[in-house]
């Protein structure tokens, strides 16, 4: 399978709405947990039997259902049936190569976005899909595997004074998106460090590997942009305030999140331009080094080739070469050679090569 | 004829609506097959006489007529007359260089798109035109030759439980488009493999042919984009939901297909950027190798040219050269030469050339 | 005068609506011909006296007036007066550097476009201006010189069964535009052949002239795009169907023509990208050849310079050099030289230079 | 002060509407002239006392007031007060680095544009600001210095038959703008000549200075575009026909002028692309010349280095070298050398280096 | 922490509206000053106790409150509570990496923009955040540290005749923005000087450091654009005149400021293109210098290598070499050598290398 994209080629020829899990399976079993709260109470439930989650569909409290693992499509289908999720939406949830998007329905709002981590060892981006169904008093999250990125949210839910407890499900959804978007800045910061290291390497110790690293860095930016760019539209769509499930009081928060996405995108673009600059320095340094190498060669050759010619001249075996008999011929020739060398040095200095 | 495009230059000077087949003839005879179904029944008919297809125009069941081969324009004209297809539409069907497009009529919706295969042997794209007339209970497909890409659809029609059997003709049209679009991912995946191979070749064994391959790859992307880009508009037009022939329930499926096209286009763009990166590596490697070659030359020349000068010096035939008589002159000179060599090596090490 | 553009600098300071012929005069005298037809009759008239054309302004039959040659501004002014053409429109007709455009008036529609030929000998584009006044039952064409590009239209007019005879003047105008646009494909095809030849030349026999040819090709594309691009807007404007002179039944034809223009533009863009690719190959080939040259030099120099040093060493005239007396010194030295050479060859093979 | 722009840094910290003259003072004293005309009469007045111009504010004839020199802000302030010009508008008039713009007011329309000349000696653009206040029967022009570019307009005013005499003030304004825009074509033509010369120089006699000239040319285009591009918006705004001061009959003229601006901009863009092509030729020529230099070196070195080795070989002083005693050794060696040389020449021919 | 951006990664996981100060703390303590004025009176207050500022919320005079230092979030929170500032707005004020933006509320208008200085020693941009709350008769400014950039405004407030005293709070806000935008021109001018120096350096004394400087310059432009570009939208939003807090009479001033921003952006773009041109000159100069180096080497080598071969030839020790015995052999050979050298010089002159 191609390294860069996970084309849905597996699916070519299947009926639409066929739930084929696309991607690498990251957990053994699907695991489900529920966080249920209102202003007065809150509880955390680790679900053992799938049917435990069904009653949470219609409860007046806010239910946040987390589903980890997307490979058992039969379980997801049962969830989909109970919560009346459209087959195409389920297909998008299961296909981990979906594009970030927003779909609004009578019953729910469906959002796909990407959780992005930076694997510092491999200098690689790790991208996981995060799908969100936002209904009345209900938020269902689909993730590829369990992560502790949302622990801080659970902590806040435990605090009965927190703003979260007083708002409805759309605010919870906002918080989830916000946490993910805030994490993009962590990735950006690491990429920024990377860029700085690359710059230093290019200026101080450029090697064979440097080019590969610059290219890898640029590729990471291409991937990052590809996965974050569509989010702009998603959040823009939410911020416009035409979606019934989202209350007026949540909109300023969404708009704030939208601003963050714009800043992320702008920073990616700046990084791209800077990476191009780093590449330019690398290339110019290479050509400068060639210049330097050639100068050394030229200086050496230009000084010694004429001298060697002179030694050759007096190394000839002609019987009649009057100079060979002269007493002072050798010291005079040495002097001439010194003068030639000095002349060359002056010439190279004038040319600024020495 | 030009290899890259099939300009409609043959047609210059002809009346509009002249059906001139443009392209390479891919089948001997035009062949026609019909799939007719409703919720209760279904049948497959292999048409022998053209007039067999005429009654299917007005039947209440859904009729899917497949026409393979576009070179016999007289047959197509008769079909056009019976099904009331506008001459310009027929012209577009027959001209296999048409641009993907959507045209809406009182009687039917006309869609042109491209089936794209990847010929792995030649690393070439094979592009075939696929035209679609969608009427009430009627879908007519025009292809350049028979293909088994739609076999899975026929299988689904045989299954009386399949969603296909319960929907109207627009859903069938959607399925046809979806199969073609899904096949783009197959092409993308193969191109992705290609790109990876190119990258490895550039880094490990760059040769004279590498550049040609990179260029060929980029050209394939240019062609691919040219044929897929307009589809965005086509599907966008269908998804807007203002076309009478398309029912509300089909729209989410169309929108899903639209999302796929966006993803295809974005992947093409990423590939283009990556191909540019590969080219940059290739070029930089070439210049790095030149640097290396020059370093070897410079090191050898810089070490031996002064030494050779010294040997030349004492190879001269002057009668009066006191050194020639000295006992230890030869070993001393050898020592000097070793010192010079050592000095050069130190110098090159400092310059990081060794 | 500048070769690339014909700036209207001659006109700076003149009153607007001054008819100054700009361009190269291509015919001796202005010549006028008229084609007059309706469903029943048709006649061709070669006009001798300018006033012959005046009555055709108000006839119920469709009159197609062709005016060849634009340099006698006084004649054009009289035509303008009689047919009530706005002075600025006349100015645009006469200025052969006008930009393709569409102007709608109460009385007529005014269209400027460019006829483009490809002069294969010089590999140059030849661009001529074609202006069109479309009134009620009246089409006036202004061309720089007579051409037989429209002969096929005249043939169709002679055929009383042709669609042309049944439609009104706007259809004739469409046909004229269509013929010109179809001819763009001829130009594109020739440019495509050119591009292929260039590619082969770059890969097989790149020479000093190759770069000039690539540049010339790119310049042709720049010119072509400059003259065709605005046509998009012109045809888009016609296709929108808001112009009174154009009937509903003509619109699908116009839209078809619009599609062709889009395809022309897209092909130009593809060519541009391909030309850039050809240039890249050229440049990389040049740098590859430099690499090869340098490798040959380096191999030769690196092998022989040390050997020459050795010969120099034993060419010295020191009195006390024990090796010179040894019996086997010469064959041993030869052996050492062979070993050095073999070692170098192995080294170069490992570096992949041989 | 920076050469390329005149940043308004002088003004940082001042109150808005402070009239600070920015730019180089081009005349000693402010000079004012008035041209006053209607269909019957016309007169030219050279103003001595500022107050002479005040009555022209309210006269029924068309008054065209020209003010040359912008450095005496106190005079401009008095004019501004009398003619009720907004302080910010006065500020824009005085700041000669203003961007071309259109401002519509209850009392007047305010237009800023740039007069551009080409100084052929320095190959430099000379840019002067031209501001225009268009009121009822009143046009006030502010220029940096007197110029005779408008002489032709004054001539036309003297001709009682000219169209100018029959139209209102907006037509005069149009004529002024048209003259300036037409002058852009003069500049373009000179730049076009320049480009052609550059091309020839690059192909025939590229030198050290060539690159500087190409760069200078590109910089001129950047400047030109910067000053002309916004004019598009200005004329587009006028052409939309929503400005009360501009009559319906003037609109076609404005639109014509708008077309000219589009053509100017397109020509600038073509020039930019062509200049890039010229730069590419220059760079490739440089690398081709390097190739040629290296080939000469390689051929010479590759032929003579092995030969020199051979001479060195038989220049050694070993006592036991049987060849030295052979009679035919010398002619045989010469023959071998000739064969080696011939072999090399064949090799180089095969490589296409000779 | 990354040098180029200050990603809000610190905040990942925190509740929205958590006031985390992001950036470098630039002052010890938060300092507050108030300027209060109306047409009759004005006073300046240096606030000691935070609560002193509270009554200014509801006074009929115009109160301009300046808060220097953003790190003590508790103080800012109290201010926020009293002046009813939304928590998200406070968050943006405190996060010094906010993007320039405009937010309109029932109570106030919130604007973020950037004060930009140019540190000439390091050739670095210094960027500080400036936030503005504009309420009824109230303007609150939040800055990272005290600066004297607004001193001129305070001076104007002291002048009871100044326009400032007669307008409402929105005009004061405009003046503040205008001062900051005008300062951008100062930065641009310094960057322009920088660019000119770079150009001279590239042409006259290009060194190893030059490339780094060009890159640094380009990076400054990237940063500058990133911080100024969004301001376009902010001022565009204000200029549209749909904000209740901004009076009709202030709009022309805002529009003027908007024009300035456009000019700033255009100048940045021109600088970018010019910097690219400078880089091109640098690169081409490097390749020209390589050419020159290689020419010197080639000329020297090509002249002396054949000569050295000849000396080697007659340095051979064959017993039977008739030439060695000839009387005139030596002078004849010298003559031949001179002829060869002359031939080479002629050859090089023809090639234009000398």
PDB file of C-alpha atoms in Angstrom, chain E residues 27-105:
ATOM      1  CA  UNK E  27       7.847  44.950  32.128  1.00  0.00           C
ATOM      2  CA  UNK E  28       8.063  44.332  35.872  1.00  0.00           C
ATOM      3  CA  UNK E  29       4.651  45.536  36.949  1.00  0.00           C
ATOM      4  CA  UNK E  30       1.515  46.351  35.138  1.00  0.00           C
ATOM      5  CA  UNK E  31       1.205  50.112  34.863  1.00  0.00           C
ATOM      6  CA  UNK E  32      -1.974  52.018  34.043  1.00  0.00           C
ATOM      7  CA  UNK E  33      -2.475  55.590  32.886  1.00  0.00           C
ATOM      8  CA  UNK E  34      -5.646  57.456  31.993  1.00  0.00           C
ATOM      9  CA  UNK E  35      -6.206  60.382  29.681  1.00  0.00           C
ATOM     10  CA  UNK E  36      -9.597  61.925  30.130  1.00  0.00           C
ATOM     11  CA  UNK E  37     -10.898  64.774  27.996  1.00  0.00           C
ATOM     12  CA  UNK E  38     -13.821  66.517  26.407  1.00  0.00           C
ATOM     13  CA  UNK E  39     -14.046  69.713  24.436  1.00  0.00           C
ATOM     14  CA  UNK E  40     -13.567  71.851  27.571  1.00  0.00           C
ATOM     15  CA  UNK E  41     -11.194  69.918  29.820  1.00  0.00           C
ATOM     16  CA  UNK E  42      -8.527  67.294  29.814  1.00  0.00           C
ATOM     17  CA  UNK E  43      -6.451  65.541  32.461  1.00  0.00           C
ATOM     18  CA  UNK E  44      -3.771  62.881  32.638  1.00  0.00           C
ATOM     19  CA  UNK E  45      -3.858  60.413  35.515  1.00  0.00           C
ATOM     20  CA  UNK E  46      -1.193  57.920  36.488  1.00  0.00           C
ATOM     21  CA  UNK E  47      -3.143  55.217  38.253  1.00  0.00           C
ATOM     22  CA  UNK E  48      -1.840  53.791  41.505  1.00  0.00           C
ATOM     23  CA  UNK E  49      -4.743  51.716  42.699  1.00  0.00           C
ATOM     24  CA  UNK E  50      -6.536  49.554  40.156  1.00  0.00           C
ATOM     25  CA  UNK E  51      -9.924  50.673  41.384  1.00  0.00           C
ATOM     26  CA  UNK E  52      -9.256  54.258  40.377  1.00  0.00           C
ATOM     27  CA  UNK E  53     -10.035  53.312  36.806  1.00  0.00           C
ATOM     28  CA  UNK E  54     -13.437  51.834  37.490  1.00  0.00           C
ATOM     29  CA  UNK E  55     -15.463  55.086  37.577  1.00  0.00           C
ATOM     30  CA  UNK E  56     -14.211  55.993  34.090  1.00  0.00           C
ATOM     31  CA  UNK E  57     -16.461  53.352  32.660  1.00  0.00           C
ATOM     32  CA  UNK E  58     -19.550  55.500  32.829  1.00  0.00           C
ATOM     33  CA  UNK E  59     -18.311  59.071  32.550  1.00  0.00           C
ATOM     34  CA  UNK E  60     -19.599  61.369  29.794  1.00  0.00           C
ATOM     35  CA  UNK E  61     -16.066  62.522  28.973  1.00  0.00           C
ATOM     36  CA  UNK E  62     -13.842  60.478  26.714  1.00  0.00           C
ATOM     37  CA  UNK E  63     -11.556  58.212  28.733  1.00  0.00           C
ATOM     38  CA  UNK E  64      -8.480  56.689  27.234  1.00  0.00           C
ATOM     39  CA  UNK E  65      -7.097  54.000  29.508  1.00  0.00           C
ATOM     40  CA  UNK E  66      -3.666  52.595  28.825  1.00  0.00           C
ATOM     41  CA  UNK E  67      -2.582  49.318  30.373  1.00  0.00           C
ATOM     42  CA  UNK E  68       1.078  48.403  30.045  1.00  0.00           C
ATOM     43  CA  UNK E  69       2.108  44.802  30.759  1.00  0.00           C
ATOM     44  CA  UNK E  70      -0.060  41.744  30.289  1.00  0.00           C
ATOM     45  CA  UNK E  71       1.476  39.111  32.539  1.00  0.00           C
ATOM     46  CA  UNK E  72      -0.547  39.654  35.715  1.00  0.00           C
ATOM     47  CA  UNK E  73      -3.665  37.926  34.575  1.00  0.00           C
ATOM     48  CA  UNK E  74      -5.479  38.440  37.866  1.00  0.00           C
ATOM     49  CA  UNK E  75      -5.417  42.218  37.426  1.00  0.00           C
ATOM     50  CA  UNK E  76      -6.607  41.895  33.854  1.00  0.00           C
ATOM     51  CA  UNK E  77      -9.399  39.635  35.014  1.00  0.00           C
ATOM     52  CA  UNK E  78     -10.625  42.252  37.448  1.00  0.00           C
ATOM     53  CA  UNK E  79     -10.542  44.880  34.726  1.00  0.00           C
ATOM     54  CA  UNK E  80     -12.369  42.462  32.450  1.00  0.00           C
ATOM     55  CA  UNK E  81     -15.073  41.879  35.018  1.00  0.00           C
ATOM     56  CA  UNK E  82     -15.663  45.526  35.676  1.00  0.00           C
ATOM     57  CA  UNK E  83     -15.735  46.557  32.024  1.00  0.00           C
ATOM     58  CA  UNK E  84     -17.726  43.459  31.047  1.00  0.00           C
ATOM     59  CA  UNK E  85     -15.149  42.133  28.639  1.00  0.00           C
ATOM     60  CA  UNK E  86     -15.894  38.639  27.346  1.00  0.00           C
ATOM     61  CA  UNK E  87     -13.450  36.002  28.707  1.00  0.00           C
ATOM     62  CA  UNK E  88     -12.403  35.016  25.173  1.00  0.00           C
ATOM     63  CA  UNK E  89     -11.527  38.626  24.418  1.00  0.00           C
ATOM     64  CA  UNK E  90      -9.412  38.786  27.569  1.00  0.00           C
ATOM     65  CA  UNK E  91      -7.745  35.562  26.471  1.00  0.00           C
ATOM     66  CA  UNK E  92      -6.850  37.151  23.129  1.00  0.00           C
ATOM     67  CA  UNK E  93      -5.482  40.252  24.846  1.00  0.00           C
ATOM     68  CA  UNK E  94      -3.243  38.169  27.065  1.00  0.00           C
ATOM     69  CA  UNK E  95      -2.077  35.788  24.354  1.00  0.00           C
ATOM     70  CA  UNK E  96       0.460  37.962  22.556  1.00  0.00           C
ATOM     71  CA  UNK E  97       0.430  35.663  19.583  1.00  0.00           C
ATOM     72  CA  UNK E  98      -3.138  36.585  18.602  1.00  0.00           C
ATOM     73  CA  UNK E  99      -3.867  37.309  14.995  1.00  0.00           C
ATOM     74  CA  UNK E 100      -4.945  40.885  14.138  1.00  0.00           C
ATOM     75  CA  UNK E 101      -8.717  40.859  14.265  1.00  0.00           C
ATOM     76  CA  UNK E 102     -11.907  42.796  14.724  1.00  0.00           C
ATOM     77  CA  UNK E 103     -14.742  41.688  16.961  1.00  0.00           C
ATOM     78  CA  UNK E 104     -17.923  43.626  17.366  1.00  0.00           C
ATOM     79  CA  UNK E 105     -20.062  43.344  20.435  1.00  0.00           C
TER      80      UNK E 105
END
